[in-house]
Coordinates of C-alpha atoms and ligand atoms in Angstrom, one line a residue:
X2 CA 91.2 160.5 156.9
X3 CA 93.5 163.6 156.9
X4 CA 97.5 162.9 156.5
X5 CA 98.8 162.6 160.2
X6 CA 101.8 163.3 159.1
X7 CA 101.7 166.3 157.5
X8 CA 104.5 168.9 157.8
X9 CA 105.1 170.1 161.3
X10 CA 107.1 167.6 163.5
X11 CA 105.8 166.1 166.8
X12 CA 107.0 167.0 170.3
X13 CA 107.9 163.9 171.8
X14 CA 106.5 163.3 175.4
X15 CA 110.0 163.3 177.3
X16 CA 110.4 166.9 175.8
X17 CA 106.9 168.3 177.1
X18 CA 107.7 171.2 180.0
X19 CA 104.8 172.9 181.6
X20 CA 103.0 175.4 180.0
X21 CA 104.8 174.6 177.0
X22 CA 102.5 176.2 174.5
X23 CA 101.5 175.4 170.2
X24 CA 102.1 172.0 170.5
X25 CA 101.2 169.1 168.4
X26 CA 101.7 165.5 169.7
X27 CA 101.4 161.7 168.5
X28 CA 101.0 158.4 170.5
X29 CA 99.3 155.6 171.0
X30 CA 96.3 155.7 173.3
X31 CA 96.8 153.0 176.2
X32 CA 94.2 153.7 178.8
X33 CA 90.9 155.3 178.9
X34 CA 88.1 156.0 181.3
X35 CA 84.8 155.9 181.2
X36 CA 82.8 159.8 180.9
X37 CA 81.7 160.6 183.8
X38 CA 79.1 163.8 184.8
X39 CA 79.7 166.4 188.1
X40 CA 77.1 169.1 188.9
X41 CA 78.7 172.1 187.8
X42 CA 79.4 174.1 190.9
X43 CA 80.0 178.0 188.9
X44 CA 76.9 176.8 187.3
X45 CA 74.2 175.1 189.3
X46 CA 71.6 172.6 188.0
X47 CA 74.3 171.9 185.1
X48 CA 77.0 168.9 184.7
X49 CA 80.6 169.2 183.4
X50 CA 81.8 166.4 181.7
X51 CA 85.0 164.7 181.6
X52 CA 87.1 161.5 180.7
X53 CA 91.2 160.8 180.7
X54 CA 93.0 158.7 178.7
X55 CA 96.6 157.7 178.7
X56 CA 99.0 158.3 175.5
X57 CA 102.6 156.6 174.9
X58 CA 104.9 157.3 172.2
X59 CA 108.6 155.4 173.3
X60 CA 108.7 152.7 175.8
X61 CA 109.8 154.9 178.7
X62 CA 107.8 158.0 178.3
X63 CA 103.4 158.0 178.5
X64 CA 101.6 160.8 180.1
X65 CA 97.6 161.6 181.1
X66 CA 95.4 163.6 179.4
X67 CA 91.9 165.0 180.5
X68 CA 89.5 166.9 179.2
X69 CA 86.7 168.9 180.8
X70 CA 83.7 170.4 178.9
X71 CA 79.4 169.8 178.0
X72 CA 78.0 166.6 177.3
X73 CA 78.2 166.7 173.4
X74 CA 81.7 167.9 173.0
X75 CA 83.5 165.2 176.1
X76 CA 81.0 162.1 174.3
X77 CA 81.9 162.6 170.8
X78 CA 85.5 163.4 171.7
X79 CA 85.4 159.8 174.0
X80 CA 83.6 158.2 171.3
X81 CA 86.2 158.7 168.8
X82 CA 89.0 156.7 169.3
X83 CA 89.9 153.9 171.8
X84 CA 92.6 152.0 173.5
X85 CA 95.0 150.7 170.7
X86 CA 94.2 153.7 168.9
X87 CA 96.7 156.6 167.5
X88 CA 95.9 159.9 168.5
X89 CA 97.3 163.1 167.5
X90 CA 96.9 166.0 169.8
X91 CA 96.8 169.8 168.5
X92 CA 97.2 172.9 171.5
X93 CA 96.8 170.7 174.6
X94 CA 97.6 173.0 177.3
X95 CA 100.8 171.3 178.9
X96 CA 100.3 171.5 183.4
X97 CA 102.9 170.3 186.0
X98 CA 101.2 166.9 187.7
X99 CA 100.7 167.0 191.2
X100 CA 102.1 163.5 191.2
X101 CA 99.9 162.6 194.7
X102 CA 96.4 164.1 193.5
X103 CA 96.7 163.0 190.4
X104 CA 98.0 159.4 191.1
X105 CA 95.1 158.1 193.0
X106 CA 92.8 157.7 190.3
X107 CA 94.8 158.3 186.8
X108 CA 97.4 155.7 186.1
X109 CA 101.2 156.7 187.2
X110 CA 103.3 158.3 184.7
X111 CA 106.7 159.0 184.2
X112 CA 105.9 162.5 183.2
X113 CA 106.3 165.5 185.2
X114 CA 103.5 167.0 183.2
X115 CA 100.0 165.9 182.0
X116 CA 97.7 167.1 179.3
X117 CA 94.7 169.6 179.3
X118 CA 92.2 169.2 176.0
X119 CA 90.0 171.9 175.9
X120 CA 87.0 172.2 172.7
X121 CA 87.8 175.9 172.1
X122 CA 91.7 175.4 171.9
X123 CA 92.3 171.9 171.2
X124 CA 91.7 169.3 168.5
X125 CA 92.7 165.5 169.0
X126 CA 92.6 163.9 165.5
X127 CA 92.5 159.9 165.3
X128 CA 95.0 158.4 162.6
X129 CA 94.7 155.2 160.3
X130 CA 97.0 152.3 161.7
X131 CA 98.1 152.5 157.9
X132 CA 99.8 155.7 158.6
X133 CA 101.3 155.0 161.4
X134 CA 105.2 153.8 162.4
X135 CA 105.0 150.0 163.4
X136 CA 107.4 151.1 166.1
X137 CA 104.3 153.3 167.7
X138 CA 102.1 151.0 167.3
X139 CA 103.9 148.1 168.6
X140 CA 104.1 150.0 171.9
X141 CA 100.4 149.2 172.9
X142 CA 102.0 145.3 173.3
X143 CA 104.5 146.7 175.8
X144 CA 103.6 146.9 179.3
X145 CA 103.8 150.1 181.2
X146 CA 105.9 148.0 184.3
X147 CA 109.1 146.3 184.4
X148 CA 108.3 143.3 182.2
X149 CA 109.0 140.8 185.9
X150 CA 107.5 142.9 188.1
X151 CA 104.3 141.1 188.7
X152 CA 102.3 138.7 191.2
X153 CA 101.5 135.1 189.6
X154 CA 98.1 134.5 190.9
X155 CA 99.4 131.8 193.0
X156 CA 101.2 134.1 194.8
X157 CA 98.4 136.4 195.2
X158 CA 96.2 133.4 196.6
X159 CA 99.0 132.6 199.1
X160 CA 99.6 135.9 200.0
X161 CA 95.9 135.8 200.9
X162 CA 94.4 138.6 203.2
X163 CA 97.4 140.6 203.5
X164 CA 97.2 141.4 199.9
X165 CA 93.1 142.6 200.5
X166 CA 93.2 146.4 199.0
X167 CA 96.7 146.4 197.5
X168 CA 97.1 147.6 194.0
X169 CA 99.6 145.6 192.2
X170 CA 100.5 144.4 188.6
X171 CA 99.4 141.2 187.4
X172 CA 100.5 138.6 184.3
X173 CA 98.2 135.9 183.4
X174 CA 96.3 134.1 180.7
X175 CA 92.6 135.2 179.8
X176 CA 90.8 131.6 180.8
X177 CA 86.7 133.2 180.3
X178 CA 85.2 137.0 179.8
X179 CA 81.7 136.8 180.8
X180 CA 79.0 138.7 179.3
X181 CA 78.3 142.3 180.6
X182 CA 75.7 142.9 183.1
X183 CA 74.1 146.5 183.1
X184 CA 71.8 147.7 185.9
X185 CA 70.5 150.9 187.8
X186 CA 71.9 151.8 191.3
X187 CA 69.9 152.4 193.9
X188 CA 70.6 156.4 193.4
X189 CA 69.6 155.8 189.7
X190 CA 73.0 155.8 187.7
X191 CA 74.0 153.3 185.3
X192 CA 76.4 150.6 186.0
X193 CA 77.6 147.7 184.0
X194 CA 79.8 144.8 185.2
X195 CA 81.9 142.0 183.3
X196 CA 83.8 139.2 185.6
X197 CA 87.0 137.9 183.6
X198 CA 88.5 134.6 184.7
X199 CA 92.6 134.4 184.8
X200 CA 94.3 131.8 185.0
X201 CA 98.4 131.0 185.3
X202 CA 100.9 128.2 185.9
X203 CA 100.0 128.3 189.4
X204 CA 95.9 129.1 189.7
X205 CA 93.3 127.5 187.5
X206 CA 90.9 130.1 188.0
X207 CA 90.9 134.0 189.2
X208 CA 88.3 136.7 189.1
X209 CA 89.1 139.9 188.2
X210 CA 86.2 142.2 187.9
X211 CA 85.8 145.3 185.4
X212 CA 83.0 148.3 186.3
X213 CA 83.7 150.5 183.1
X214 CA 82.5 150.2 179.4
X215 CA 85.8 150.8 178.4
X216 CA 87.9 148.0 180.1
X217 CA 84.9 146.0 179.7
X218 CA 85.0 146.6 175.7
X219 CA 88.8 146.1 175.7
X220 CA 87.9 142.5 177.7
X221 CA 85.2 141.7 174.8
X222 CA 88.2 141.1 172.6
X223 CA 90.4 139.0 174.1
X224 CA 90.1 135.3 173.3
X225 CA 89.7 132.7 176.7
X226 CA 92.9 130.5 176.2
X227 CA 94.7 132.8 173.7
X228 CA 95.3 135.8 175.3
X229 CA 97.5 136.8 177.8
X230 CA 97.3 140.1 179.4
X231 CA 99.7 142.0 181.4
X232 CA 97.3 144.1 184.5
X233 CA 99.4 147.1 185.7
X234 CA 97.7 148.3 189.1
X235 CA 95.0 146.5 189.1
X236 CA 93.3 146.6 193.1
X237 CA 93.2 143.2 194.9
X238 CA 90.6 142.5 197.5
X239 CA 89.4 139.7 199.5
X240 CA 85.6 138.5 198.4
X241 CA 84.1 137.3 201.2
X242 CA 80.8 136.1 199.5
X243 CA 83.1 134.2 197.5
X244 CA 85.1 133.9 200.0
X245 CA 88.4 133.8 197.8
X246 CA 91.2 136.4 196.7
X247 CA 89.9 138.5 193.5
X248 CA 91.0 141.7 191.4
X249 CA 89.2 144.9 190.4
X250 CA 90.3 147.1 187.5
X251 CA 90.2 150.4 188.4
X252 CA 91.0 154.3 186.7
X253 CA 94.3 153.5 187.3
X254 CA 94.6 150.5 185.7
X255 CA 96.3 149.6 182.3
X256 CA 96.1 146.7 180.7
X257 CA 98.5 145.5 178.0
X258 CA 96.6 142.9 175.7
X259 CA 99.3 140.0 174.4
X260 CA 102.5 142.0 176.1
X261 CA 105.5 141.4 174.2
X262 CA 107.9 140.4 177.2
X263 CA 110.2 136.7 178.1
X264 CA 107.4 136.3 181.3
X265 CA 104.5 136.4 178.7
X266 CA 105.8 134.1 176.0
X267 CA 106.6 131.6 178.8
X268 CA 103.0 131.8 180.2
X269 CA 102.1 131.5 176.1
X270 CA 103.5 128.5 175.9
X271 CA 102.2 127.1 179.1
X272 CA 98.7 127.8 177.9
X273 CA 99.0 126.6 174.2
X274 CA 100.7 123.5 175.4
X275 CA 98.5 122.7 178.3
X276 CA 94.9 123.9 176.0
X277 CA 94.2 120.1 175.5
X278 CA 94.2 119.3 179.1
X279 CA 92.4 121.8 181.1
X280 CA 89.6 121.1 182.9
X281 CA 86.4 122.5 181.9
X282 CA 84.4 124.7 184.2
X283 CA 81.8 122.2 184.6
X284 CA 84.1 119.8 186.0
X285 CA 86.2 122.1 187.8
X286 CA 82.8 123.2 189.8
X287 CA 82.4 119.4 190.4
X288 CA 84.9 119.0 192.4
X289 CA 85.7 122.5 194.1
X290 CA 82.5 123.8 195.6
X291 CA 83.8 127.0 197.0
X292 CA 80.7 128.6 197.3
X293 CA 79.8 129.3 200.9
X294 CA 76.3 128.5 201.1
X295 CA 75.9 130.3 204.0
X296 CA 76.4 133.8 202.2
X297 CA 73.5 133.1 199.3
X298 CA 70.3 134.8 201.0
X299 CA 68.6 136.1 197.5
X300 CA 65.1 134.3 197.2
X301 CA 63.5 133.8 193.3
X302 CA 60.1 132.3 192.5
X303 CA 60.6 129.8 189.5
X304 CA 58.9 132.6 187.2
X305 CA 61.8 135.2 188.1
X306 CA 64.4 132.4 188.2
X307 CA 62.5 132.1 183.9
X308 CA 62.9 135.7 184.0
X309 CA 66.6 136.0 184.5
X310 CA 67.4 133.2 182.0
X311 CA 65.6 135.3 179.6
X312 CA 67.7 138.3 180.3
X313 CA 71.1 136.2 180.6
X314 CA 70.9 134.6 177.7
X315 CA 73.7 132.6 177.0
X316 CA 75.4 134.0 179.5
X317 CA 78.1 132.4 181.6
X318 CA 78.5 133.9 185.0
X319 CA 76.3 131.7 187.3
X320 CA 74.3 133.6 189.9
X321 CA 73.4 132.0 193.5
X322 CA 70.2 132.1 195.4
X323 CA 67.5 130.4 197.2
X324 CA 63.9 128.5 195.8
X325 CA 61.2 127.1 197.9
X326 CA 59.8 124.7 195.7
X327 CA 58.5 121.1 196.3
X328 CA 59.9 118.6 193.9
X329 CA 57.2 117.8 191.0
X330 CA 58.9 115.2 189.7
X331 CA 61.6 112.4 190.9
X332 CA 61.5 109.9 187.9
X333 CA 63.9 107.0 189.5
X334 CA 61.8 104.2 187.6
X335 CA 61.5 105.2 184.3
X336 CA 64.3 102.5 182.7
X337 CA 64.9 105.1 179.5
X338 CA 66.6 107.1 182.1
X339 CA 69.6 106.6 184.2
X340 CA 70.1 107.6 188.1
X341 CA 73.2 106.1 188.1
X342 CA 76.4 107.3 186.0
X343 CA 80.4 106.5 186.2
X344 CA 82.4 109.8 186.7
X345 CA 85.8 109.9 186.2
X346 CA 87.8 110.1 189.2
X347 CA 90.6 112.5 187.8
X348 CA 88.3 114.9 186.4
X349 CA 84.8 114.2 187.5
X350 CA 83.5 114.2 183.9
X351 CA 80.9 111.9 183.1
X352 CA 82.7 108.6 181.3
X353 CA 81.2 107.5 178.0
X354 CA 79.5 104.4 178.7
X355 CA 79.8 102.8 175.4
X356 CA 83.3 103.0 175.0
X357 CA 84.5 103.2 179.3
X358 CA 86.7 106.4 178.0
X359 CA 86.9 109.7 179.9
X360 CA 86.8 112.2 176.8
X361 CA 88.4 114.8 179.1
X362 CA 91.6 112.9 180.3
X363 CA 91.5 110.6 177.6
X364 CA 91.6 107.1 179.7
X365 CA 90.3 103.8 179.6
X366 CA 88.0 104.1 182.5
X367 CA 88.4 100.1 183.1
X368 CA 92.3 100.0 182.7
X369 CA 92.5 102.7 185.4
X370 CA 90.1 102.0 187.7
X371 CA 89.5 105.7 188.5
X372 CA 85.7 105.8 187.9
X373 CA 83.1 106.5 191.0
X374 CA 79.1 106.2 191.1
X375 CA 77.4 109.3 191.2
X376 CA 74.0 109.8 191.1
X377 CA 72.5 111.9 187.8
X378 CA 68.9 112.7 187.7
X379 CA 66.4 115.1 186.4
X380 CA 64.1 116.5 188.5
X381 CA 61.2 119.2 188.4
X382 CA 61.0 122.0 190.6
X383 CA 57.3 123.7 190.7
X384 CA 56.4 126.3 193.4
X385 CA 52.9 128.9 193.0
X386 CA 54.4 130.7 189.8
X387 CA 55.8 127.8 187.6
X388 CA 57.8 124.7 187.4
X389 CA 61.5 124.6 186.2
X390 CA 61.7 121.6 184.5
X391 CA 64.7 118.9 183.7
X392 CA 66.9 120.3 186.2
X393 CA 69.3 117.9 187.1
X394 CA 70.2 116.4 190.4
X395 CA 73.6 114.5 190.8
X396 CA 76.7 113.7 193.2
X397 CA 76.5 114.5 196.9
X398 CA 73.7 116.9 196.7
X399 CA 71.4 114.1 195.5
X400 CA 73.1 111.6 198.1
X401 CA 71.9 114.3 200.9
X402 CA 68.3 115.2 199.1
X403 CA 67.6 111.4 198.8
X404 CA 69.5 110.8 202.6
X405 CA 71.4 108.0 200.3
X406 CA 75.5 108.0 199.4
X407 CA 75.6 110.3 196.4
X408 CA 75.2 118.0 192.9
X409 CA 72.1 119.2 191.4
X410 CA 72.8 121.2 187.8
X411 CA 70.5 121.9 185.3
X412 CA 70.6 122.6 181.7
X413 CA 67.0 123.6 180.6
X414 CA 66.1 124.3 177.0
X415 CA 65.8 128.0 178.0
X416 CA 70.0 128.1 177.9
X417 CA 69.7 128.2 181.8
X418 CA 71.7 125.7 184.0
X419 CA 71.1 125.6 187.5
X420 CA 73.4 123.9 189.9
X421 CA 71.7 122.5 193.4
X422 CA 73.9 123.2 195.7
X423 CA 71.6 122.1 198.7
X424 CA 68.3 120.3 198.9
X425 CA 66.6 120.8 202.7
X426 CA 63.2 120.6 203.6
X427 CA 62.1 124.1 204.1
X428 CA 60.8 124.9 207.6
X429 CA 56.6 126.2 206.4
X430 CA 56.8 129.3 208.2
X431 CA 59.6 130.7 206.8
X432 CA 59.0 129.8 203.3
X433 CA 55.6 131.3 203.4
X434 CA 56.8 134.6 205.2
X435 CA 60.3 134.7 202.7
X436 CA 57.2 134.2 200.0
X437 CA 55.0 136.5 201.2
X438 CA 57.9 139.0 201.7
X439 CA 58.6 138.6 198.4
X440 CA 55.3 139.9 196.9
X441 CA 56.0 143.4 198.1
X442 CA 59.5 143.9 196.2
Ligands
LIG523 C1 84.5 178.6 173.7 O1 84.2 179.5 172.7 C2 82.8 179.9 172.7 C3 82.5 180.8 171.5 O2 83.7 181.1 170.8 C4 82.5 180.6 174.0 O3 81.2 181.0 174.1 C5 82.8 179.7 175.2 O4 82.6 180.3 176.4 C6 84.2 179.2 175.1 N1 84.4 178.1 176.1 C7 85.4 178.1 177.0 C8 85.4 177.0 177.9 O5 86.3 178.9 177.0
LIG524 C1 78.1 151.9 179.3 O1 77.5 151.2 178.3 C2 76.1 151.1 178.4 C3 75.6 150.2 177.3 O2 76.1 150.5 176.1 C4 75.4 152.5 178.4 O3 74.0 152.3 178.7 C5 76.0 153.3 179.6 O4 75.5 154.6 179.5 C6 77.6 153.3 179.4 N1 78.1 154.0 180.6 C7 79.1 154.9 180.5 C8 79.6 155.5 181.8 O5 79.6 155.2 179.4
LIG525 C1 80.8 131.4 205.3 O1 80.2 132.7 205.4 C2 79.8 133.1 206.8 C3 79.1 134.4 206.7 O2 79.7 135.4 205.9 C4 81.1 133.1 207.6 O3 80.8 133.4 209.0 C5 81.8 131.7 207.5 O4 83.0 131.8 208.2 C6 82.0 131.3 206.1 N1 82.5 130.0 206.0 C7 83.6 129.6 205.4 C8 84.0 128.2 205.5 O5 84.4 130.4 204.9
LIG526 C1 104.8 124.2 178.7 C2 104.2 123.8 180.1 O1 104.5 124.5 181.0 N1 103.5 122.7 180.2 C3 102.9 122.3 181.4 C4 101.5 121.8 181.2 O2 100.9 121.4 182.4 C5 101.6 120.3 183.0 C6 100.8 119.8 184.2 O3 100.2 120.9 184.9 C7 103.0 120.8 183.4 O4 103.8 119.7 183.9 C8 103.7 121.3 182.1 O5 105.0 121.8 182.4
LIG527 C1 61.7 138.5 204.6 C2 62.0 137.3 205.4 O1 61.1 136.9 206.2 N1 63.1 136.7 205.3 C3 63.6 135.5 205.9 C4 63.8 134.5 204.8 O2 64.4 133.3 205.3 C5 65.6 133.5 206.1 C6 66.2 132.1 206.5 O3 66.5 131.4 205.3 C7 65.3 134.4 207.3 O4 66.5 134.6 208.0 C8 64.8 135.7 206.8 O5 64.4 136.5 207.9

């Protein structure tokens, strides 16, 4: 890797003036967008290529930087650095910001001036993080913000609707990153999706949902429980399938990974002390079933429900929809089995039978009394393409399916769990036209 430091001196970021010209700059990259393609309108049936990407190099002063060009140049250019990276920049032409245009989709910047990188005229050279000032590099840990000036997601949840398409900053702990999803749009481009829970002092659990490769390859590396992240302008909007409060990163967004600030080491405490004690997401979904059955409407055959286990592999994010199956198999008098299980009443986790101790909370079952009956069952599910087997059937669900006092989740040895979240008998004429429907997808 060449010497980044050779000779000629850097012109710091506070010192750029428009149209400024020869210049050679340093910092740390930030932010970064994903390349995107427009038809080329001086040259029709072509695309012009572009990304952005955000550079610091002291704590008050970070500017934007674009460049425009043909597929090659703008990939390879994109591909070769990324956020935590240090860049230097040769001959970026240096424009004045129309602060409005340019502030709905690029991150704001206290510059008055952003950058232009052009292939003929400019170079942007990655350097070694052995070459570079600790100082500079320390930067990517500060958060482009005031350090306070942030929403706890409790607040956000309370704050409720009247936060729905606000774009504010966010501190909180990394809790899950789920595995990115990649599919085709209806017009044929490529998308990709990765659904990050949060969580604080205040909210066990918060979705915040990333649509670009490169937020989505910044989430990959942060570790649930470890990491705290500091969300600059990130959009908050009101889910109504979900029917709860959840964020969206978006081009203006900038995250800062483990920020370096009083609020964050707080909420690092909090998280390291409290790791022991949190409830997992299985018994958290135990006991808070916000999903509004009335918004699942997708219908899956038992071979496609097979086919997206396949595809999701060890994936976390659960997906909802609706089988028409008849029950194969309801083994309640097979006495290697049991139907009937304690649960725990603090944290619905099943209680260990041979010792009466709740592994999650860590108590004697018999010297609190907090255990309840729940129903836990395994059940087949066959309709014309398959059966699912082993899929288990417990709690209220199964005290509604059975019409006796007693949640149907499944953990098949494909890696797939499905949770019943309601049992009904299915009216014949519908399920046969839904199925029938079905056939011509
Ligand atoms: C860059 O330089 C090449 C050859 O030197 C020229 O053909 C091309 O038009 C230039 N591109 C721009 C955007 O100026
Ligand atoms: C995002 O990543 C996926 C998988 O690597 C790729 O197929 C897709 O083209 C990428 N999209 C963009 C906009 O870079
Ligand atoms: C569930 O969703 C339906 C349809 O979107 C809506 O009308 C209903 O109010 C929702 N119920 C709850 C409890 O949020
Ligand atoms: C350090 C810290 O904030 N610990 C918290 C862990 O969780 C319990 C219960 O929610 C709090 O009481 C502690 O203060
Ligand atoms: C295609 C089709 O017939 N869809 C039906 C499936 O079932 C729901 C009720 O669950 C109906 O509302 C749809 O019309």
């Amino acid at each position: 890797m060449a010497n980044c430091f050779a000779t000629r001196t850097f012109t710091t970021l506070s010192d750029l003036q428009p149209n400024m010209a020869n210049l050679k700059i340093i910092g740390v990259v930030i932010g970064k967008t994903d390349v995107k393609g427009f038809p080329d309108r001086k040259n029709i049936g072509s695309e012009r290529y572009t990304f952005s990407f955000t550079i610091r190099d002291s704590p008050a002063h970070f500017v934007n930087a674009a460049s425009w060009g043909n597929e090659g140049y703008i990939k390879s250019l994109s591909d070769s650095f990324r956020v935590g990276d240090c860049v230097i920049i040769e001959n970026p032409l240096i424009q004045r910001k129309e602060i409005e245009r340019e502030e709905k989709f690029s991150p704001a910047t206290p510059s008055n001036c952003k950058l232009l990188l052009s292939e003929n005229h400019s170079t942007v050279k990655v350097c070694s993080s052995y070459e570079v000032d600790t100082k500079l590099l320390s930067l990517i840990h500060l958060p482009v913000k005031e350090s306070h000036d942030y929403y706890s997601l409790g607040d956000i949840v309370a704050n409720g609707h009247s936060l729905n398409g606000r774009i504010i900053n966010v501190l909180a702990a990394v809790k899950s990153v789920g595995e990115p999803k990649y599919f085709t749009t209806s017009d044929r481009r490529k998308g990709q999706r990765c659904e990050v829970r949060l969580y604080d002092e205040t909210e066990s659990s918060f979705a915040m949902t990333c649509w670009d490769n490169e937020s989505i390859l910044l989430a990959q590396s942060w570790m649930p429980r470890e990491t705290v992240i500091f969300v600059s302008d990130v959009r908050i909007s009101f889910d109504k399938f979900r029917n709860c409060m959840t964020a969206t990163v978006i081009s203006k967004t900038i995250i800062t990974t483990n920020p370096e600030t009083p609020e964050a080491n707080i909420l690092l405490n909090f998280i390291r002390e409290n790791k022991t004690n949190v409830l997992d997401d299985e018994i958290e979904s135990y006991f808070k079933e916000s999903i509004n059955l009335s918004t699942i409407v997708d219908i899956y055959t038992v071979e496609q429900l097979k086919g997206k286990a396949l595809k999701n592999e060890g994936k976390a994010d659960p997906s909802y929809g609706i089988l028409y199956a008849y029950i194969s198999t309801l083994n309640i008098d097979d006495e290697t089995t049991k139907v009937v299980r304690n649960r725990c009443s603090t944290c619905g986790y099943i209680v260990n039978e041979a010792s009466n101790m709740c592994t999650i909370c860590n108590k004697n079952s018999l010297d609190f009394k907090s255990v309840f009956l729940s129903f836990d069952m395994l059940i087949d599910l066959t309709d014309h393409t398959g059966t699912l087997h082993s899929c288990s059937l417990t709690g209220s669900v199964a005290e509604e399916t059975l019409g006796c006092t007693f949640v149907l989740s499944h953990k098949a040895r494909s890696g797939l769990k499905i949770s019943v979240l309601s049992c009904k008998l299915a009216d014949p004429t519908e399920a046969s036209r839904n199925l029938s429907g079905q056939i011509h997808v």
